[in-house]
PDB file of C-alpha atoms in Angstrom:
ATOM      1  CA  GLN A 241      24.407 -90.692  59.497  1.00 72.00           C
ATOM      2  CA  LYS A 242      28.037 -91.224  60.392  1.00 78.00           C
ATOM      3  CA  GLU A 243      29.721 -87.995  61.391  1.00 89.00           C
ATOM      4  CA  VAL A 244      33.188 -86.813  62.202  1.00 94.00           C
ATOM      5  CA  GLU A 245      33.334 -83.447  63.930  1.00 94.00           C
ATOM      6  CA  GLN A 246      36.387 -81.240  64.230  1.00 94.00           C
ATOM      7  CA  ASN A 247      37.016 -77.894  65.892  1.00 83.00           C
ATOM      8  CA  SER A 248      36.296 -75.520  63.057  1.00 73.00           C
ATOM      9  CA  GLY A 249      39.122 -73.250  64.115  1.00 82.00           C
ATOM     10  CA  PRO A 250      41.025 -71.436  63.004  1.00 92.00           C
ATOM     11  CA  LEU A 251      43.662 -72.402  65.528  1.00 96.00           C
ATOM     12  CA  SER A 252      46.625 -70.106  65.931  1.00 97.00           C
ATOM     13  CA  VAL A 253      49.755 -71.042  67.899  1.00 97.00           C
ATOM     14  CA  PRO A 254      53.206 -69.467  68.211  1.00 97.00           C
ATOM     15  CA  GLU A 255      56.225 -71.179  66.708  1.00 98.00           C
ATOM     16  CA  GLY A 256      57.620 -73.809  69.059  1.00 97.00           C
ATOM     17  CA  ALA A 257      54.323 -74.393  70.882  1.00 98.00           C
ATOM     18  CA  ILE A 258      52.221 -77.547  70.934  1.00 97.00           C
ATOM     19  CA  ALA A 259      49.243 -77.518  68.598  1.00 97.00           C
ATOM     20  CA  SER A 260      46.316 -79.697  69.648  1.00 97.00           C
ATOM     21  CA  LEU A 261      43.724 -80.746  67.103  1.00 97.00           C
ATOM     22  CA  ASN A 262      40.615 -82.614  68.177  1.00 96.00           C
ATOM     23  CA  CYS A 263      38.043 -84.815  66.531  1.00 96.00           C
ATOM     24  CA  THR A 264      34.961 -86.718  67.701  1.00 96.00           C
ATOM     25  CA  TYR A 265      33.061 -89.371  65.793  1.00 94.00           C
ATOM     26  CA  SER A 266      29.531 -90.685  66.029  1.00 91.00           C
ATOM     27  CA  ASP A 267      29.896 -94.249  64.713  1.00 87.00           C
ATOM     28  CA  ARG A 268      30.924 -96.656  67.472  1.00 85.00           C
ATOM     29  CA  GLY A 269      31.811 -99.154  64.764  1.00 85.00           C
ATOM     30  CA  SER A 270      34.679 -96.988  63.559  1.00 87.00           C
ATOM     31  CA  GLN A 271      37.996 -98.737  64.033  1.00 88.00           C
ATOM     32  CA  SER A 272      40.513 -96.935  61.864  1.00 93.00           C
ATOM     33  CA  PHE A 273      41.413 -93.266  62.114  1.00 96.00           C
ATOM     34  CA  PHE A 274      43.567 -91.023  60.005  1.00 97.00           C
ATOM     35  CA  TRP A 275      44.952 -87.511  60.048  1.00 98.00           C
ATOM     36  CA  TYR A 276      45.616 -85.680  56.813  1.00 98.00           C
ATOM     37  CA  ARG A 277      47.404 -82.391  56.251  1.00 98.00           C
ATOM     38  CA  GLN A 278      46.220 -80.200  53.404  1.00 98.00           C
ATOM     39  CA  TYR A 279      48.102 -77.128  52.286  1.00 97.00           C
ATOM     40  CA  SER A 280      46.112 -74.418  50.538  1.00 95.00           C
ATOM     41  CA  GLY A 281      45.389 -75.410  46.944  1.00 94.00           C
ATOM     42  CA  LYS A 282      46.889 -78.879  47.388  1.00 96.00           C
ATOM     43  CA  SER A 283      45.436 -82.331  48.009  1.00 97.00           C
ATOM     44  CA  PRO A 284      45.280 -84.059  51.421  1.00 98.00           C
ATOM     45  CA  GLU A 285      48.421 -85.868  52.518  1.00 97.00           C
ATOM     46  CA  LEU A 286      48.281 -88.736  55.015  1.00 97.00           C
ATOM     47  CA  ILE A 287      50.396 -87.969  58.097  1.00 97.00           C
ATOM     48  CA  MET A 288      49.141 -90.354  60.800  1.00 97.00           C
ATOM     49  CA  SER A 289      47.009 -93.437  61.180  1.00 97.00           C
ATOM     50  CA  ILE A 290      45.838 -95.011  64.441  1.00 97.00           C
ATOM     51  CA  TYR A 291      43.873 -98.189  65.017  1.00 94.00           C
ATOM     52  CA  SER A 292      43.982 -98.940  68.750  1.00 94.00           C
ATOM     53  CA  ASN A 293      43.424 -97.004  71.947  1.00 96.00           C
ATOM     54  CA  GLY A 294      46.318 -94.976  73.247  1.00 96.00           C
ATOM     55  CA  ASP A 295      49.050 -92.866  71.751  1.00 97.00           C
ATOM     56  CA  LYS A 296      51.043 -93.259  68.574  1.00 97.00           C
ATOM     57  CA  GLU A 297      54.064 -91.090  68.001  1.00 97.00           C
ATOM     58  CA  ASP A 298      55.839 -90.262  64.748  1.00 96.00           C
ATOM     59  CA  GLY A 299      58.454 -87.550  64.993  1.00 97.00           C
ATOM     60  CA  ARG A 300      56.781 -84.332  66.160  1.00 98.00           C
ATOM     61  CA  PHE A 301      53.312 -85.810  65.681  1.00 98.00           C
ATOM     62  CA  THR A 302      51.336 -87.808  68.249  1.00 98.00           C
ATOM     63  CA  ALA A 303      47.924 -89.264  67.522  1.00 98.00           C
ATOM     64  CA  GLN A 304      45.696 -90.234  70.434  1.00 98.00           C
ATOM     65  CA  LEU A 305      42.632 -92.471  70.278  1.00 97.00           C
ATOM     66  CA  ASN A 306      40.016 -93.051  72.948  1.00 96.00           C
ATOM     67  CA  LYS A 307      37.304 -95.336  71.599  1.00 93.00           C
ATOM     68  CA  ALA A 308      35.227 -95.201  74.786  1.00 94.00           C
ATOM     69  CA  SER A 309      34.926 -91.417  74.427  1.00 94.00           C
ATOM     70  CA  GLN A 310      34.863 -91.600  70.610  1.00 94.00           C
ATOM     71  CA  TYR A 311      37.658 -89.084  70.485  1.00 95.00           C
ATOM     72  CA  VAL A 312      40.755 -88.720  68.336  1.00 97.00           C
ATOM     73  CA  SER A 313      43.387 -86.039  68.623  1.00 97.00           C
ATOM     74  CA  LEU A 314      46.592 -84.941  66.943  1.00 98.00           C
ATOM     75  CA  LEU A 315      49.351 -83.159  68.819  1.00 98.00           C
ATOM     76  CA  ILE A 316      52.077 -81.339  66.948  1.00 98.00           C
ATOM     77  CA  ARG A 317      55.085 -80.560  69.119  1.00 98.00           C
ATOM     78  CA  ASP A 318      57.530 -77.746  68.397  1.00 98.00           C
ATOM     79  CA  SER A 319      55.150 -76.307  65.809  1.00 98.00           C
ATOM     80  CA  GLN A 320      56.753 -74.740  62.766  1.00 98.00           C
ATOM     81  CA  PRO A 321      55.370 -72.210  60.277  1.00 97.00           C
ATOM     82  CA  SER A 322      55.524 -75.012  57.702  1.00 97.00           C
ATOM     83  CA  ASP A 323      52.871 -76.850  59.761  1.00 98.00           C
ATOM     84  CA  SER A 324      50.357 -74.148  58.836  1.00 98.00           C
ATOM     85  CA  ALA A 325      47.668 -76.039  56.932  1.00 97.00           C
ATOM     86  CA  THR A 326      44.203 -77.520  57.254  1.00 97.00           C
ATOM     87  CA  TYR A 327      44.140 -80.819  59.131  1.00 98.00           C
ATOM     88  CA  LEU A 328      41.475 -83.378  58.267  1.00 97.00           C
ATOM     89  CA  CYS A 329      40.378 -86.167  60.574  1.00 97.00           C
ATOM     90  CA  ALA A 330      38.854 -89.321  59.054  1.00 96.00           C
ATOM     91  CA  GLY A 331      37.390 -92.516  60.450  1.00 94.00           C
ATOM     92  CA  GLY A 332      36.347 -95.839  58.975  1.00 90.00           C
ATOM     93  CA  PRO A 333      34.787 -99.141  60.023  1.00 82.00           C
ATOM     94  CA  ASN A 334      36.456-102.493  60.368  1.00 68.00           C
ATOM     95  CA  SER A 335      38.257-103.475  57.228  1.00 65.00           C
ATOM     96  CA  GLY A 336      37.025-106.298  55.052  1.00 60.00           C
ATOM     97  CA  GLY A 337      34.015-104.922  53.269  1.00 68.00           C
ATOM     98  CA  SER A 338      34.203-104.115  49.590  1.00 65.00           C
ATOM     99  CA  ASN A 339      32.196-100.959  50.194  1.00 70.00           C
ATOM    100  CA  TYR A 340      34.667 -99.647  52.760  1.00 82.00           C
ATOM    101  CA  LYS A 341      34.826 -95.871  52.863  1.00 88.00           C
ATOM    102  CA  LEU A 342      36.077 -93.153  55.187  1.00 93.00           C
ATOM    103  CA  THR A 343      34.082 -90.364  56.793  1.00 93.00           C
ATOM    104  CA  PHE A 344      35.979 -87.080  56.833  1.00 95.00           C
ATOM    105  CA  GLY A 345      35.654 -84.099  59.107  1.00 95.00           C
ATOM    106  CA  LYS A 346      35.558 -80.649  57.549  1.00 94.00           C
ATOM    107  CA  GLY A 347      39.001 -79.804  58.798  1.00 95.00           C
ATOM    108  CA  THR A 348      40.707 -77.436  61.205  1.00 96.00           C
ATOM    109  CA  LEU A 349      42.850 -74.604  59.876  1.00 96.00           C
ATOM    110  CA  LEU A 350      46.085 -74.276  61.837  1.00 97.00           C
ATOM    111  CA  THR A 351      48.296 -71.210  61.636  1.00 97.00           C
ATOM    112  CA  VAL A 352      51.743 -71.234  63.264  1.00 97.00           C
ATOM    113  CA  ASN A 353      53.034 -67.721  63.819  1.00 96.00           C
ATOM    114  CA  PRO A 354      56.807 -67.084  63.627  1.00 94.00           C
TER     115      PRO A 354
ATOM    116  CA  ASP B 209      55.648 -94.860  47.403  1.00 75.00           C
ATOM    117  CA  VAL B 210      52.010 -94.899  46.382  1.00 74.00           C
ATOM    118  CA  LYS B 211      51.356 -92.746  43.400  1.00 91.00           C
ATOM    119  CA  VAL B 212      47.940 -91.470  42.355  1.00 97.00           C
ATOM    120  CA  THR B 213      47.881 -89.237  39.317  1.00 97.00           C
ATOM    121  CA  GLN B 214      45.103 -87.185  37.785  1.00 97.00           C
ATOM    122  CA  SER B 215      44.906 -86.167  34.165  1.00 92.00           C
ATOM    123  CA  SER B 216      44.713 -82.397  34.651  1.00 93.00           C
ATOM    124  CA  ARG B 217      45.520 -79.921  37.419  1.00 95.00           C
ATOM    125  CA  TYR B 218      43.298 -77.198  35.990  1.00 97.00           C
ATOM    126  CA  LEU B 219      40.404 -77.473  33.579  1.00 97.00           C
ATOM    127  CA  VAL B 220      37.986 -74.899  32.187  1.00 98.00           C
ATOM    128  CA  LYS B 221      34.844 -76.117  30.468  1.00 98.00           C
ATOM    129  CA  ARG B 222      31.649 -74.597  29.191  1.00 98.00           C
ATOM    130  CA  THR B 223      28.169 -75.327  30.480  1.00 98.00           C
ATOM    131  CA  GLY B 224      26.699 -78.384  28.789  1.00 98.00           C
ATOM    132  CA  GLU B 225      30.034 -79.942  27.808  1.00 98.00           C
ATOM    133  CA  LYS B 226      30.824 -83.551  28.638  1.00 97.00           C
ATOM    134  CA  VAL B 227      33.859 -83.670  30.921  1.00 98.00           C
ATOM    135  CA  PHE B 228      36.174 -86.587  31.635  1.00 97.00           C
ATOM    136  CA  LEU B 229      38.460 -86.642  34.661  1.00 98.00           C
ATOM    137  CA  GLU B 230      40.908 -89.509  34.825  1.00 97.00           C
ATOM    138  CA  CYS B 231      42.744 -91.021  37.748  1.00 98.00           C
ATOM    139  CA  VAL B 232      45.477 -93.653  37.725  1.00 98.00           C
ATOM    140  CA  GLN B 233      47.091 -95.472  40.659  1.00 97.00           C
ATOM    141  CA  ASP B 234      50.172 -97.645  40.487  1.00 94.00           C
ATOM    142  CA  MET B 235      49.735 -99.811  43.601  1.00 92.00           C
ATOM    143  CA  ASP B 236      47.243-102.408  42.402  1.00 93.00           C
ATOM    144  CA  HIS B 237      44.658-101.093  44.878  1.00 93.00           C
ATOM    145  CA  GLU B 238      41.154-102.469  44.551  1.00 93.00           C
ATOM    146  CA  ASN B 239      39.234 -99.505  45.949  1.00 94.00           C
ATOM    147  CA  MET B 240      39.225 -96.105  44.326  1.00 97.00           C
ATOM    148  CA  PHE B 241      37.223 -92.979  45.129  1.00 98.00           C
ATOM    149  CA  TRP B 242      36.133 -89.678  43.644  1.00 98.00           C
ATOM    150  CA  TYR B 243      35.480 -86.688  45.914  1.00 98.00           C
ATOM    151  CA  ARG B 244      34.747 -83.075  45.400  1.00 98.00           C
ATOM    152  CA  GLN B 245      35.892 -80.445  47.872  1.00 97.00           C
ATOM    153  CA  ASP B 246      34.235 -77.069  48.319  1.00 96.00           C
ATOM    154  CA  PRO B 247      34.922 -74.361  50.923  1.00 92.00           C
ATOM    155  CA  GLY B 248      32.856 -74.926  54.034  1.00 88.00           C
ATOM    156  CA  LEU B 249      31.501 -78.258  52.805  1.00 91.00           C
ATOM    157  CA  GLY B 250      34.571 -80.415  53.193  1.00 92.00           C
ATOM    158  CA  LEU B 251      35.204 -83.560  51.187  1.00 96.00           C
ATOM    159  CA  ARG B 252      32.106 -85.144  49.699  1.00 96.00           C
ATOM    160  CA  LEU B 253      32.132 -88.603  48.164  1.00 96.00           C
ATOM    161  CA  ILE B 254      30.734 -88.774  44.640  1.00 98.00           C
ATOM    162  CA  TYR B 255      31.362 -92.412  43.644  1.00 97.00           C
ATOM    163  CA  PHE B 256      33.658 -95.231  44.568  1.00 96.00           C
ATOM    164  CA  SER B 257      34.689 -98.516  43.026  1.00 96.00           C
ATOM    165  CA  TYR B 258      35.832-101.739  44.695  1.00 93.00           C
ATOM    166  CA  ASP B 259      36.755-103.702  41.591  1.00 91.00           C
ATOM    167  CA  VAL B 260      36.909-103.461  37.819  1.00 93.00           C
ATOM    168  CA  LYS B 261      33.476-102.550  36.442  1.00 90.00           C
ATOM    169  CA  MET B 262      32.060-102.340  39.997  1.00 92.00           C
ATOM    170  CA  LYS B 263      30.886 -99.012  41.331  1.00 94.00           C
ATOM    171  CA  GLU B 264      28.848 -97.612  44.173  1.00 94.00           C
ATOM    172  CA  LYS B 265      27.179 -94.245  44.588  1.00 95.00           C
ATOM    173  CA  GLY B 266      28.544 -91.975  47.236  1.00 94.00           C
ATOM    174  CA  ASP B 267      26.773 -89.088  48.921  1.00 93.00           C
ATOM    175  CA  ILE B 268      26.390 -86.792  45.896  1.00 97.00           C
ATOM    176  CA  PRO B 269      26.267 -88.863  42.668  1.00 97.00           C
ATOM    177  CA  GLU B 270      23.736 -86.705  40.817  1.00 97.00           C
ATOM    178  CA  GLY B 271      25.115 -85.297  37.589  1.00 97.00           C
ATOM    179  CA  TYR B 272      28.107 -87.663  37.583  1.00 98.00           C
ATOM    180  CA  SER B 273      28.949 -91.108  36.329  1.00 98.00           C
ATOM    181  CA  VAL B 274      32.088 -93.231  36.562  1.00 98.00           C
ATOM    182  CA  SER B 275      33.934 -95.873  34.630  1.00 97.00           C
ATOM    183  CA  ARG B 276      36.445 -98.467  35.744  1.00 97.00           C
ATOM    184  CA  GLU B 277      37.549-100.648  32.855  1.00 96.00           C
ATOM    185  CA  LYS B 278      41.000-101.392  34.258  1.00 96.00           C
ATOM    186  CA  LYS B 279      42.048-101.839  37.860  1.00 96.00           C
ATOM    187  CA  GLU B 280      44.492 -98.930  37.841  1.00 97.00           C
ATOM    188  CA  ARG B 281      42.199 -96.379  36.196  1.00 97.00           C
ATOM    189  CA  PHE B 282      39.029 -94.738  37.520  1.00 98.00           C
ATOM    190  CA  SER B 283      37.298 -92.065  35.475  1.00 98.00           C
ATOM    191  CA  LEU B 284      34.734 -89.481  36.548  1.00 98.00           C
ATOM    192  CA  ILE B 285      32.345 -88.207  33.897  1.00 98.00           C
ATOM    193  CA  LEU B 286      30.259 -85.082  34.034  1.00 98.00           C
ATOM    194  CA  GLU B 287      27.579 -85.818  31.462  1.00 95.00           C
ATOM    195  CA  SER B 288      26.564 -82.182  30.978  1.00 97.00           C
ATOM    196  CA  ALA B 289      28.673 -79.796  33.008  1.00 98.00           C
ATOM    197  CA  SER B 290      26.925 -77.104  35.011  1.00 98.00           C
ATOM    198  CA  THR B 291      28.295 -74.109  36.882  1.00 98.00           C
ATOM    199  CA  ASN B 292      27.485 -75.721  40.252  1.00 97.00           C
ATOM    200  CA  GLN B 293      29.994 -78.437  39.389  1.00 98.00           C
ATOM    201  CA  THR B 294      32.829 -75.937  39.587  1.00 98.00           C
ATOM    202  CA  SER B 295      34.981 -77.462  42.301  1.00 98.00           C
ATOM    203  CA  MET B 296      38.198 -79.231  43.257  1.00 98.00           C
ATOM    204  CA  TYR B 297      37.954 -82.914  42.307  1.00 98.00           C
ATOM    205  CA  LEU B 298      40.088 -85.392  44.202  1.00 98.00           C
ATOM    206  CA  CYS B 299      40.731 -89.023  43.393  1.00 98.00           C
ATOM    207  CA  ALA B 300      41.954 -91.469  46.035  1.00 98.00           C
ATOM    208  CA  SER B 301      42.852 -95.124  46.335  1.00 96.00           C
ATOM    209  CA  ARG B 302      42.685 -97.349  49.397  1.00 93.00           C
ATOM    210  CA  GLY B 303      45.824 -98.904  50.803  1.00 91.00           C
ATOM    211  CA  ASP B 304      46.400-102.139  52.674  1.00 88.00           C
ATOM    212  CA  ARG B 305      45.532-100.667  56.073  1.00 90.00           C
ATOM    213  CA  ASP B 306      42.464 -98.773  54.884  1.00 90.00           C
ATOM    214  CA  GLU B 307      44.263 -95.486  54.499  1.00 93.00           C
ATOM    215  CA  GLN B 308      43.489 -93.436  51.412  1.00 95.00           C
ATOM    216  CA  TYR B 309      46.037 -91.824  49.158  1.00 97.00           C
ATOM    217  CA  PHE B 310      44.997 -88.786  47.191  1.00 98.00           C
ATOM    218  CA  GLY B 311      45.972 -87.565  43.775  1.00 98.00           C
ATOM    219  CA  PRO B 312      46.994 -83.928  43.251  1.00 97.00           C
ATOM    220  CA  GLY B 313      43.427 -82.855  42.395  1.00 97.00           C
ATOM    221  CA  THR B 314      41.787 -81.207  39.406  1.00 98.00           C
ATOM    222  CA  ARG B 315      40.411 -77.729  39.801  1.00 97.00           C
ATOM    223  CA  LEU B 316      37.483 -77.586  37.394  1.00 98.00           C
ATOM    224  CA  THR B 317      35.830 -74.345  36.398  1.00 98.00           C
ATOM    225  CA  VAL B 318      32.582 -74.475  34.435  1.00 98.00           C
ATOM    226  CA  THR B 319      31.621 -71.197  32.774  1.00 97.00           C
TER     227      THR B 319
END
């Protein structure tokens, strides 16, 4: 059974701080990883993807992947109240198969306090 | 921009009714997915499709069926709705780098 585990949270940080969201996965064959943001009552929105070891930065967001430790993280710098949402981590195998699908974690609720 | 649309944002149906949820994507994606999302249970895959008329069961297919007659459209069918199918239903399509794009969701209530 492929699993993606996330800190259940909730995680609360003050405005302007760095929020750190973590995710571990069980399937060593996973190659592609994604972070989604989901506001209450809305659908998940893709915010970051990462495919190789190391860091990937996009604005205030940095995704980190360590395949040896089977660990993915998302850092949000200068957190804003508008970042308050549930963050979903997802992983998938090598592309190419017609039955490709992602395994999602259950999400971490982040609250940024003004 | 990828666009995934779903036929209804909110739907209320009675127990035993046949329910159709439709999803359309405009990016010529081959793979499409149906999930349901419930508090504490996360996203659970119901069915997915990798081509027209091709479908695969996900983790919780019982009580559901799907139809994909055209590449851009993927329908979820609840043959006889039950109260335990009250949920948020999310459709997604797979992009070129394996990412998934979600539609806005349909919140279904079965009474």
